[in-house]
Short mmCIF file of C-alpha atoms in Angstrom, two decimals:
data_model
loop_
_atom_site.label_atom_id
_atom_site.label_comp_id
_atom_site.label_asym_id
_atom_site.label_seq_id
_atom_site.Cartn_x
_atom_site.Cartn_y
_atom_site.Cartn_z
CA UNK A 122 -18.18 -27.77 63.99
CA UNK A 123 -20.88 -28.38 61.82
CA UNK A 124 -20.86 -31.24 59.21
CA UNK A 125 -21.51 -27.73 56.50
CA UNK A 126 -19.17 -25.94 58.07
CA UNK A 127 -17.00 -28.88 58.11
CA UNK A 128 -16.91 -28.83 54.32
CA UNK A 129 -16.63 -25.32 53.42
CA UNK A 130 -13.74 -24.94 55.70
CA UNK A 131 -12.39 -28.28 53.87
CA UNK A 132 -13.09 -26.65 50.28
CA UNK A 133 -11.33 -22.95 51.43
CA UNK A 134 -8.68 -24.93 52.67
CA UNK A 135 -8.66 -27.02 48.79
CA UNK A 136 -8.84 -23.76 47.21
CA UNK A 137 -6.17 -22.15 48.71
CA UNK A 138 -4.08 -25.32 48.53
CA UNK A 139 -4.89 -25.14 44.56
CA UNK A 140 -3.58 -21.59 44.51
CA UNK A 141 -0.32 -22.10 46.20
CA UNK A 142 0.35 -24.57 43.94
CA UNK A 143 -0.13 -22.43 41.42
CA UNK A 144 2.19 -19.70 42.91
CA UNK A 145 5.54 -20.93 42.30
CA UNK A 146 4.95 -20.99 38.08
CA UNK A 147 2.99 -17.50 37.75
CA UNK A 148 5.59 -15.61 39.78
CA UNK A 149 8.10 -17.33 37.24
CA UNK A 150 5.98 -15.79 34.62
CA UNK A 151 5.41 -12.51 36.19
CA UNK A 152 9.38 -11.87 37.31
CA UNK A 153 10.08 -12.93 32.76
CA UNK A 154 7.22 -10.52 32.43
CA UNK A 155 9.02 -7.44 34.33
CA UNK A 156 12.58 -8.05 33.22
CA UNK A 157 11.15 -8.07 29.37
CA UNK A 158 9.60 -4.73 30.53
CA UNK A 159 13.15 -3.32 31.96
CA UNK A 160 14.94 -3.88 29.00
CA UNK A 161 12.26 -2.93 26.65
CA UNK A 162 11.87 0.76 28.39
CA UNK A 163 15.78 0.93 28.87
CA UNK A 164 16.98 -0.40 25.76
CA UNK A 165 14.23 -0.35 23.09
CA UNK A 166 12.58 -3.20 21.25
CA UNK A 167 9.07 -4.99 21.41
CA UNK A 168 8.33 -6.35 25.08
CA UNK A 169 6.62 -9.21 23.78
CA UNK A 170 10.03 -10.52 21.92
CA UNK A 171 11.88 -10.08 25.13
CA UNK A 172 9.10 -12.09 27.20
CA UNK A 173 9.67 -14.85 24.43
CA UNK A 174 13.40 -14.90 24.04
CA UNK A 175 13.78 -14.78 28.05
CA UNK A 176 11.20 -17.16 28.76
CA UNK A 177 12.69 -20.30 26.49
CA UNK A 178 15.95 -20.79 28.56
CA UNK A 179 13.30 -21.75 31.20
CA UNK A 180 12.01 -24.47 29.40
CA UNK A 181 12.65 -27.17 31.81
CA UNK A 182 10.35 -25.17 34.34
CA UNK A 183 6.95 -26.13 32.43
CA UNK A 184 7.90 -29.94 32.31
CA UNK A 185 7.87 -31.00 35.67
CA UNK A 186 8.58 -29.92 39.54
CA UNK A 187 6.54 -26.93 41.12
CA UNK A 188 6.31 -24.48 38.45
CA UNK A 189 4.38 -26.83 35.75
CA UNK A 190 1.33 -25.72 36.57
CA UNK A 191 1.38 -22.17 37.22
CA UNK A 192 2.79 -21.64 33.96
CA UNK A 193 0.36 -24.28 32.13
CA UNK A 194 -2.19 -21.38 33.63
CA UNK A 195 -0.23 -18.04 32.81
CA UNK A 196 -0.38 -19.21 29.15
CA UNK A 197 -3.94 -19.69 28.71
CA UNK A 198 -6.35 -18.20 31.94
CA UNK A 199 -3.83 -15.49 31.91
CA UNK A 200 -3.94 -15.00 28.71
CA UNK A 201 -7.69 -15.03 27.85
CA UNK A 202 -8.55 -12.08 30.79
CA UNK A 203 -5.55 -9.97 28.57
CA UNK A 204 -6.87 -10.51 25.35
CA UNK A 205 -10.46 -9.59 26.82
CA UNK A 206 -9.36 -6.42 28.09
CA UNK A 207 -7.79 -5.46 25.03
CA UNK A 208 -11.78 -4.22 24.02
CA UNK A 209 -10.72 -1.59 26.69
CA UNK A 210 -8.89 0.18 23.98
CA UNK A 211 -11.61 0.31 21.41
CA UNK A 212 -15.05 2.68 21.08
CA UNK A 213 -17.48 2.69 18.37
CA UNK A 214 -17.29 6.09 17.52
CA UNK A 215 -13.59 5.77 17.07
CA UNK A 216 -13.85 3.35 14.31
CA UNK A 217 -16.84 5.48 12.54
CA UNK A 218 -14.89 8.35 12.00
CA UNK A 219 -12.45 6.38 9.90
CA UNK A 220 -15.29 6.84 7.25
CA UNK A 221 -15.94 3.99 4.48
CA UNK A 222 -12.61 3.75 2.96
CA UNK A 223 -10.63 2.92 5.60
CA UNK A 224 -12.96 0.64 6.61
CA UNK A 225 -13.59 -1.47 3.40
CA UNK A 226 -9.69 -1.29 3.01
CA UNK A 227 -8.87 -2.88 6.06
CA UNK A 228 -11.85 -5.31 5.78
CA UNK A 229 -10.44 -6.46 2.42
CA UNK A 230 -6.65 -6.89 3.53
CA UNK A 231 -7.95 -8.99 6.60
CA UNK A 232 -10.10 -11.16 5.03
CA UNK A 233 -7.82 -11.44 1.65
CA UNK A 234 -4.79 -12.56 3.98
CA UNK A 235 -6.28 -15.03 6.10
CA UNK A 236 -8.10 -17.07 3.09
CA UNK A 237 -4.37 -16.49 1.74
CA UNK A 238 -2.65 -18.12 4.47
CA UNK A 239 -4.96 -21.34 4.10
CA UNK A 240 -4.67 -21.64 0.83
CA UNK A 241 -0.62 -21.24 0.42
CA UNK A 242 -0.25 -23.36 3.99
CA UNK A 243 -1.67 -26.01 2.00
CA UNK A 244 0.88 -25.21 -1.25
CA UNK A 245 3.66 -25.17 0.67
CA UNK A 246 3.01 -28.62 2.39
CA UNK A 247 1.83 -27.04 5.65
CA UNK A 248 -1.84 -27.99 7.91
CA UNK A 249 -4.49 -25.78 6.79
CA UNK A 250 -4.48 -24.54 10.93
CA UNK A 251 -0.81 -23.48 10.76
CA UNK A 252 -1.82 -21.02 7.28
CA UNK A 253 -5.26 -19.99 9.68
CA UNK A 254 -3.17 -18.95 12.37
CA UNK A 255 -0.14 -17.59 10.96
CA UNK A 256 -2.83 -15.24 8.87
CA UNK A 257 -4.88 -14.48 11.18
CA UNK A 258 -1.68 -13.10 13.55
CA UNK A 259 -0.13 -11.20 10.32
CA UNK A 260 -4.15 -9.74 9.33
CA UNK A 261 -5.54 -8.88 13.01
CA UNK A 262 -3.22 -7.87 15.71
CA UNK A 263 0.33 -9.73 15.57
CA UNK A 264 0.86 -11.99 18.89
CA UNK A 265 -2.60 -10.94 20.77
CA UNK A 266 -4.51 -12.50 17.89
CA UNK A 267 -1.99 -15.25 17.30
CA UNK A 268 -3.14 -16.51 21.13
CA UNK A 269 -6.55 -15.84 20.50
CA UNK A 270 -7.12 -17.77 17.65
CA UNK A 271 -5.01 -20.49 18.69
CA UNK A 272 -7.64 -21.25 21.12
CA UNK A 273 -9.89 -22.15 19.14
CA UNK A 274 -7.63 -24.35 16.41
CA UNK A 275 -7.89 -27.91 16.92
CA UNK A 276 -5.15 -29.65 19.41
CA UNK A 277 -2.33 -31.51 17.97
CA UNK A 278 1.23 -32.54 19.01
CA UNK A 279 2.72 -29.56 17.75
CA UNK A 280 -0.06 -27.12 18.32
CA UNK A 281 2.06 -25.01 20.75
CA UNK A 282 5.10 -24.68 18.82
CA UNK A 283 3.10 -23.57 15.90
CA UNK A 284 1.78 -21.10 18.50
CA UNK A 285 5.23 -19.54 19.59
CA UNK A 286 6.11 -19.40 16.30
CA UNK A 287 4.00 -17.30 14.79
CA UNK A 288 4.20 -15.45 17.93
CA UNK A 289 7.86 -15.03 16.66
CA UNK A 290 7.21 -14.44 13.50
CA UNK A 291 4.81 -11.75 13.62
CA UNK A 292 6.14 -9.77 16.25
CA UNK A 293 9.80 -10.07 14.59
CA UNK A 294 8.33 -8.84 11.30
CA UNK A 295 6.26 -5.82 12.93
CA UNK A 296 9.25 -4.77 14.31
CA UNK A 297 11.22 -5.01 11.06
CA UNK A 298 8.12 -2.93 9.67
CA UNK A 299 7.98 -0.34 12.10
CA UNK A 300 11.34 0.23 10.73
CA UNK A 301 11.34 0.45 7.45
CA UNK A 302 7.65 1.05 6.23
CA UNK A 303 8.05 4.78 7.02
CA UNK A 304 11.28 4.95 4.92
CA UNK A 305 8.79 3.11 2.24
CA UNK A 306 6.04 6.08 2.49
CA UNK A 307 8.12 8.82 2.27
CA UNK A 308 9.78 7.24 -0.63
CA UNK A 309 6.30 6.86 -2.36
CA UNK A 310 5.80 10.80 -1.00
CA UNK A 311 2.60 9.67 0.70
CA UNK A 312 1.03 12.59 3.51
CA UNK A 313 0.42 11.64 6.93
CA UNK A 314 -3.30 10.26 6.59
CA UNK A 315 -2.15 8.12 3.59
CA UNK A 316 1.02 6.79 5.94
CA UNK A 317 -1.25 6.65 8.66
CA UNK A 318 -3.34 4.25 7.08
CA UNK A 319 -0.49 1.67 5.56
CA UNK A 320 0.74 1.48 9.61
CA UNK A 321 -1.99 0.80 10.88
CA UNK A 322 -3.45 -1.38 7.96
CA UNK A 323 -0.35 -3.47 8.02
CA UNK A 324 1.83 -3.77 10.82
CA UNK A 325 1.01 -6.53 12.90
CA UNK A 326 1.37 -4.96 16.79
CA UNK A 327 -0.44 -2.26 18.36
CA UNK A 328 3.03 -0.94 20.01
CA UNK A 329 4.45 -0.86 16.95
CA UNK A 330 2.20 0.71 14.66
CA UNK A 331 2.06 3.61 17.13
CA UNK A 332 6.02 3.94 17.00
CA UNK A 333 5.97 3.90 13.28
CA UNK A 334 3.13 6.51 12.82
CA UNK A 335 4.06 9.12 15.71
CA UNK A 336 7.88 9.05 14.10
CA UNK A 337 6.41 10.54 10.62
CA UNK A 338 3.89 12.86 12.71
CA UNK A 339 0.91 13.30 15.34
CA UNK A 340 -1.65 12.94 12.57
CA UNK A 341 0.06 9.97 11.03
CA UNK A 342 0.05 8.53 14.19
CA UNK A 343 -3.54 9.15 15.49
CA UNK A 344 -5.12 7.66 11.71
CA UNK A 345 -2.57 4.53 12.08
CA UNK A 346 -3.65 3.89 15.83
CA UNK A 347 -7.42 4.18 14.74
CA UNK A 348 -6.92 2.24 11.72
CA UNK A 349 -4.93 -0.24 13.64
CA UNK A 350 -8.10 -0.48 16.58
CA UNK A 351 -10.20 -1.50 13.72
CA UNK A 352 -8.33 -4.32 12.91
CA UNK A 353 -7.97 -5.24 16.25
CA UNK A 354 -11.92 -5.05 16.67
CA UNK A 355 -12.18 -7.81 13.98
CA UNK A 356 -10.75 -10.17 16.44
CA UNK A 357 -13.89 -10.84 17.96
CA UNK A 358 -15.62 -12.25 14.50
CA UNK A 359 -12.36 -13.53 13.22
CA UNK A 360 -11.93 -15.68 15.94
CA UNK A 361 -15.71 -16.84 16.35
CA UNK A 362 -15.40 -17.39 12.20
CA UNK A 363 -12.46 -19.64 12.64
CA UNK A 364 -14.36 -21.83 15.58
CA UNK A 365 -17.05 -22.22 13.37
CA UNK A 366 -14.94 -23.07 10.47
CA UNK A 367 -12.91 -26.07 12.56
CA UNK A 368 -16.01 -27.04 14.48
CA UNK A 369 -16.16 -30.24 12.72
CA UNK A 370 -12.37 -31.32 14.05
CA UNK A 371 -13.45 -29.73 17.63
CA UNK A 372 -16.43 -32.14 18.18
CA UNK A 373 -17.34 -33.29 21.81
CA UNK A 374 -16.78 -37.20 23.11
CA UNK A 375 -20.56 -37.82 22.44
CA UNK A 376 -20.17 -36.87 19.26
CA UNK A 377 -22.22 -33.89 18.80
CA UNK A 378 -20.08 -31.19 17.47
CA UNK A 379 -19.73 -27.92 19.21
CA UNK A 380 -18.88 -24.46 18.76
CA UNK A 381 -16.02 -23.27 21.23
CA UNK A 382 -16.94 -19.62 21.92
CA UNK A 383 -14.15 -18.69 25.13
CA UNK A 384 -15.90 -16.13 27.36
CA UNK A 385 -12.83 -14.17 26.89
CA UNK A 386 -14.66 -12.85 23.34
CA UNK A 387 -17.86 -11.82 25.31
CA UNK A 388 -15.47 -9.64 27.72
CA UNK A 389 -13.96 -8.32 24.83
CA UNK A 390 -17.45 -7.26 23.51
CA UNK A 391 -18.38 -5.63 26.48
CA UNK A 392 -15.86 -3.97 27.86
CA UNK A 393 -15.88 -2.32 24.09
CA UNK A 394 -19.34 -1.57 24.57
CA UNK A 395 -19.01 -0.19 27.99
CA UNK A 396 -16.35 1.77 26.79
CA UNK A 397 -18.84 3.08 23.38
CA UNK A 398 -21.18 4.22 26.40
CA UNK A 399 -18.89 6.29 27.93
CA UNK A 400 -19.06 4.18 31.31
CA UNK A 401 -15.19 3.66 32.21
CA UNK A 402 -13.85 6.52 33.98
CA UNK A 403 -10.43 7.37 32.37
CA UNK A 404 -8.17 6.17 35.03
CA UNK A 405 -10.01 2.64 34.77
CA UNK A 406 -9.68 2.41 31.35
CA UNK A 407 -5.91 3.37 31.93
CA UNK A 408 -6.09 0.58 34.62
CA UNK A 409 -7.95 -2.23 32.58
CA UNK A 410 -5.43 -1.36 29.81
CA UNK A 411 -2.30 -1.67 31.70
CA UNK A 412 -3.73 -4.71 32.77
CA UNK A 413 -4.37 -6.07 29.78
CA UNK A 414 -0.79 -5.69 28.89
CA UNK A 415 0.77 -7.30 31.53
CA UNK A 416 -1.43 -9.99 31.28
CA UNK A 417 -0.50 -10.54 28.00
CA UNK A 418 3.28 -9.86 28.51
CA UNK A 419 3.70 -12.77 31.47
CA UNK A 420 1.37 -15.35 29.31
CA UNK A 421 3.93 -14.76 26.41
CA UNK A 422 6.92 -15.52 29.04
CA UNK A 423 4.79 -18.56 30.23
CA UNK A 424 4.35 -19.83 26.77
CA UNK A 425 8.49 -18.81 26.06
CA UNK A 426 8.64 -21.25 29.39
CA UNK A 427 6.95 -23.80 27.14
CA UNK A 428 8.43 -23.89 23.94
CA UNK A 429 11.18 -25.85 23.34
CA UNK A 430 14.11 -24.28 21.35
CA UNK A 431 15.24 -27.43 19.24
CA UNK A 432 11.57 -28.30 18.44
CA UNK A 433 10.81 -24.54 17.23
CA UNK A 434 14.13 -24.72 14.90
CA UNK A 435 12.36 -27.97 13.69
CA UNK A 436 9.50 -25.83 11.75
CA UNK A 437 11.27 -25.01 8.65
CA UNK A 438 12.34 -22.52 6.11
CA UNK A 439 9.01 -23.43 4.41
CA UNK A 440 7.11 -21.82 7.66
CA UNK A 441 9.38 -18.79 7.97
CA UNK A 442 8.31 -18.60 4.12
CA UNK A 443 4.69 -18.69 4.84
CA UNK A 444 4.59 -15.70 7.28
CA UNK A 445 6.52 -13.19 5.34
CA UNK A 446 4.78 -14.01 2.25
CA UNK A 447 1.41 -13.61 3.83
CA UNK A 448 3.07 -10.13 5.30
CA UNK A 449 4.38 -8.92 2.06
CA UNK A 450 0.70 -9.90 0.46
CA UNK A 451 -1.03 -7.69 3.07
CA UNK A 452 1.74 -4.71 2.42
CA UNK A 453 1.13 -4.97 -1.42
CA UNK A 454 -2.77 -4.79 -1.00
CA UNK A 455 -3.32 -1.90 0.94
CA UNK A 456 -0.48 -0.05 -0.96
CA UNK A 457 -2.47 -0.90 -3.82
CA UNK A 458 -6.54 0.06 -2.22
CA UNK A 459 -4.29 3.10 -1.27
CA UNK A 460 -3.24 4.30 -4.63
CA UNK A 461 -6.15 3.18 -6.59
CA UNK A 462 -8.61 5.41 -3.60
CA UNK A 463 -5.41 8.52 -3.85
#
């Protein structure tokens, strides 16, 4: 054998020796992953919460013996291909045929919550990061943007908690939401384009913004899942705004500072692009979407696997304050655009 042959053999046989030891901790993942999805489609509830909740019992996994690693990757590799393929949802003549108003009242709540969250994090005693992300879940799209932006927040001890937690948080409130903001438009005798709008200009969670909007009607439901995709197209800048915004705490060893752009956002731009064009055949766009959800599903269970129970109770009432403060802000403004635009 040849001294090349030699080493590519040698690096397949590296490769392949990295991926089995990577085995053990993403079938962990993946197994959370599916038994979230049983009892979500047997006994109702958000799939991501189940990942979460069944995933922490399995702490001990991500802290040492042969699953460490594979999980350390299902919560972030994992995790960056689902958020990418959530621009698989998304076309650009979907969100022009919202029209202005939706679109300058969804652009107002967004950016009016996440300047929010900063600003009362830093009232309330909290890091300027934890109001960033927590707002940025509660504005954009609940957990998917909670990961997203995380990404891009500067490291610190208790980074990850702060992570899960508004993980938590959001998807526990969306849930609540999906519940009672329909009993909240009828009451206000809104019709189905002005319910459609409040679902899918507030709730947090794709999943449930379509359960709240197809329970009033079809029509509520199709504005609330287009008004919801716009949000969830504001990722992309939201997160690249937020890089920017941190890049002086993000700054490389030599001292230069940098501007962490993850190549999950450029996936995310084209696959919504591709999409625009027309290019994915239906059952791929199916395909990537599915996908995308399972990705996202098992890198919630992997970062369940990594979250400590005692240190999450450790965040506070003041926290738990933040988050439904910042959700009750968003609720009151678009109520408001709404009625002052009725």
């Amino acid at each position: 054998m040849t001294a090349t042959g030699g080493t590519r053999a040698g690096g397949l046989r590296g490769r392949l020796a990295g991926l089995a030891e990577l085995f053990p901790g993403l079938l962990v993942a993946i197994i959370v992953a599916l038994a979230a999805t049983f009892l979500s489609e047997h006994y109702g509830g958000p799939v991501m919460l189940f990942a979460l909740l069944l995933g922490m019992p399995l702490y001990f996994l991500s802290q040492e013996g042969r699953c460490a690693k594979g999980i350390q990757v299902a919560s972030k590799q994992v995790l960056r291909v689902g958020v990418a393929l959530l621009g698989a949802r998304i076309t650009a003549s979907a969100i022009a045929e919202l029209g202005l108003a939706p679109i300058v009242i969804v652009l107002v709540a967004v950016v009016s919550t996440i300047l929010l969250g900063g600003l009362l994090a830093r009232r309330l005693g909290l890091s300027r990061q934890f109001g960033t992300l927590t707002a940025g879940a509660t504005a954009i799209c609940g957990a998917s943007a909670a990961l997203a932006i995380s990404s891009v927040l500067p490291k610190h001890p208790r980074h990850e908690r702060d992570t899960i937690f508004a993980v938590v948080g959001v998807t526990t409130l969306s849930t609540l939401a999906m519940i009672f903001y329909p009993l909240l438009t009828a009451a206000l005798g809104f019709d189905d384009v002005q319910a459609g709008l409040l679902f899918g200009g507030t709730i947090h969670d794709v999943a449930q913004v379509v359960g709240a909007g197809y329970a009033v009607s079809v029509e509520a439901g199709d504005v609330a899942t287009v008004t919801k995709l716009l949000r969830v197209a504001l990722l992309v800048p939201t997160v690249l705004a937020i890089a920017f915004l941190y890049r002086a705490e993000l700054k490389a060893e030599g001292g230069r500072a940098r501007l962490p752009v993850p190549g999950f956002l450029f996936g995310f731009i084209a696959l919504v692009a591709i999409n625009s064009l027309g290019l994915l055949p239906a059952p791929v766009q199916g395909g990537l979407q599915d996908l995308s959800r399972w990705c996202l599903v098992t890198a919630i269970a992997a970062l369940g696997m990594k979250t400590s129970i005692k240190a999450l109770l450790q965040v506070g009432g003041r926290a738990v304050a933040l988050i439904v403060v910042e959700t009750l802000f968003m609720l009151g403004l678009v109520l408001a655009l709404l009625l002052a635009v009725a």
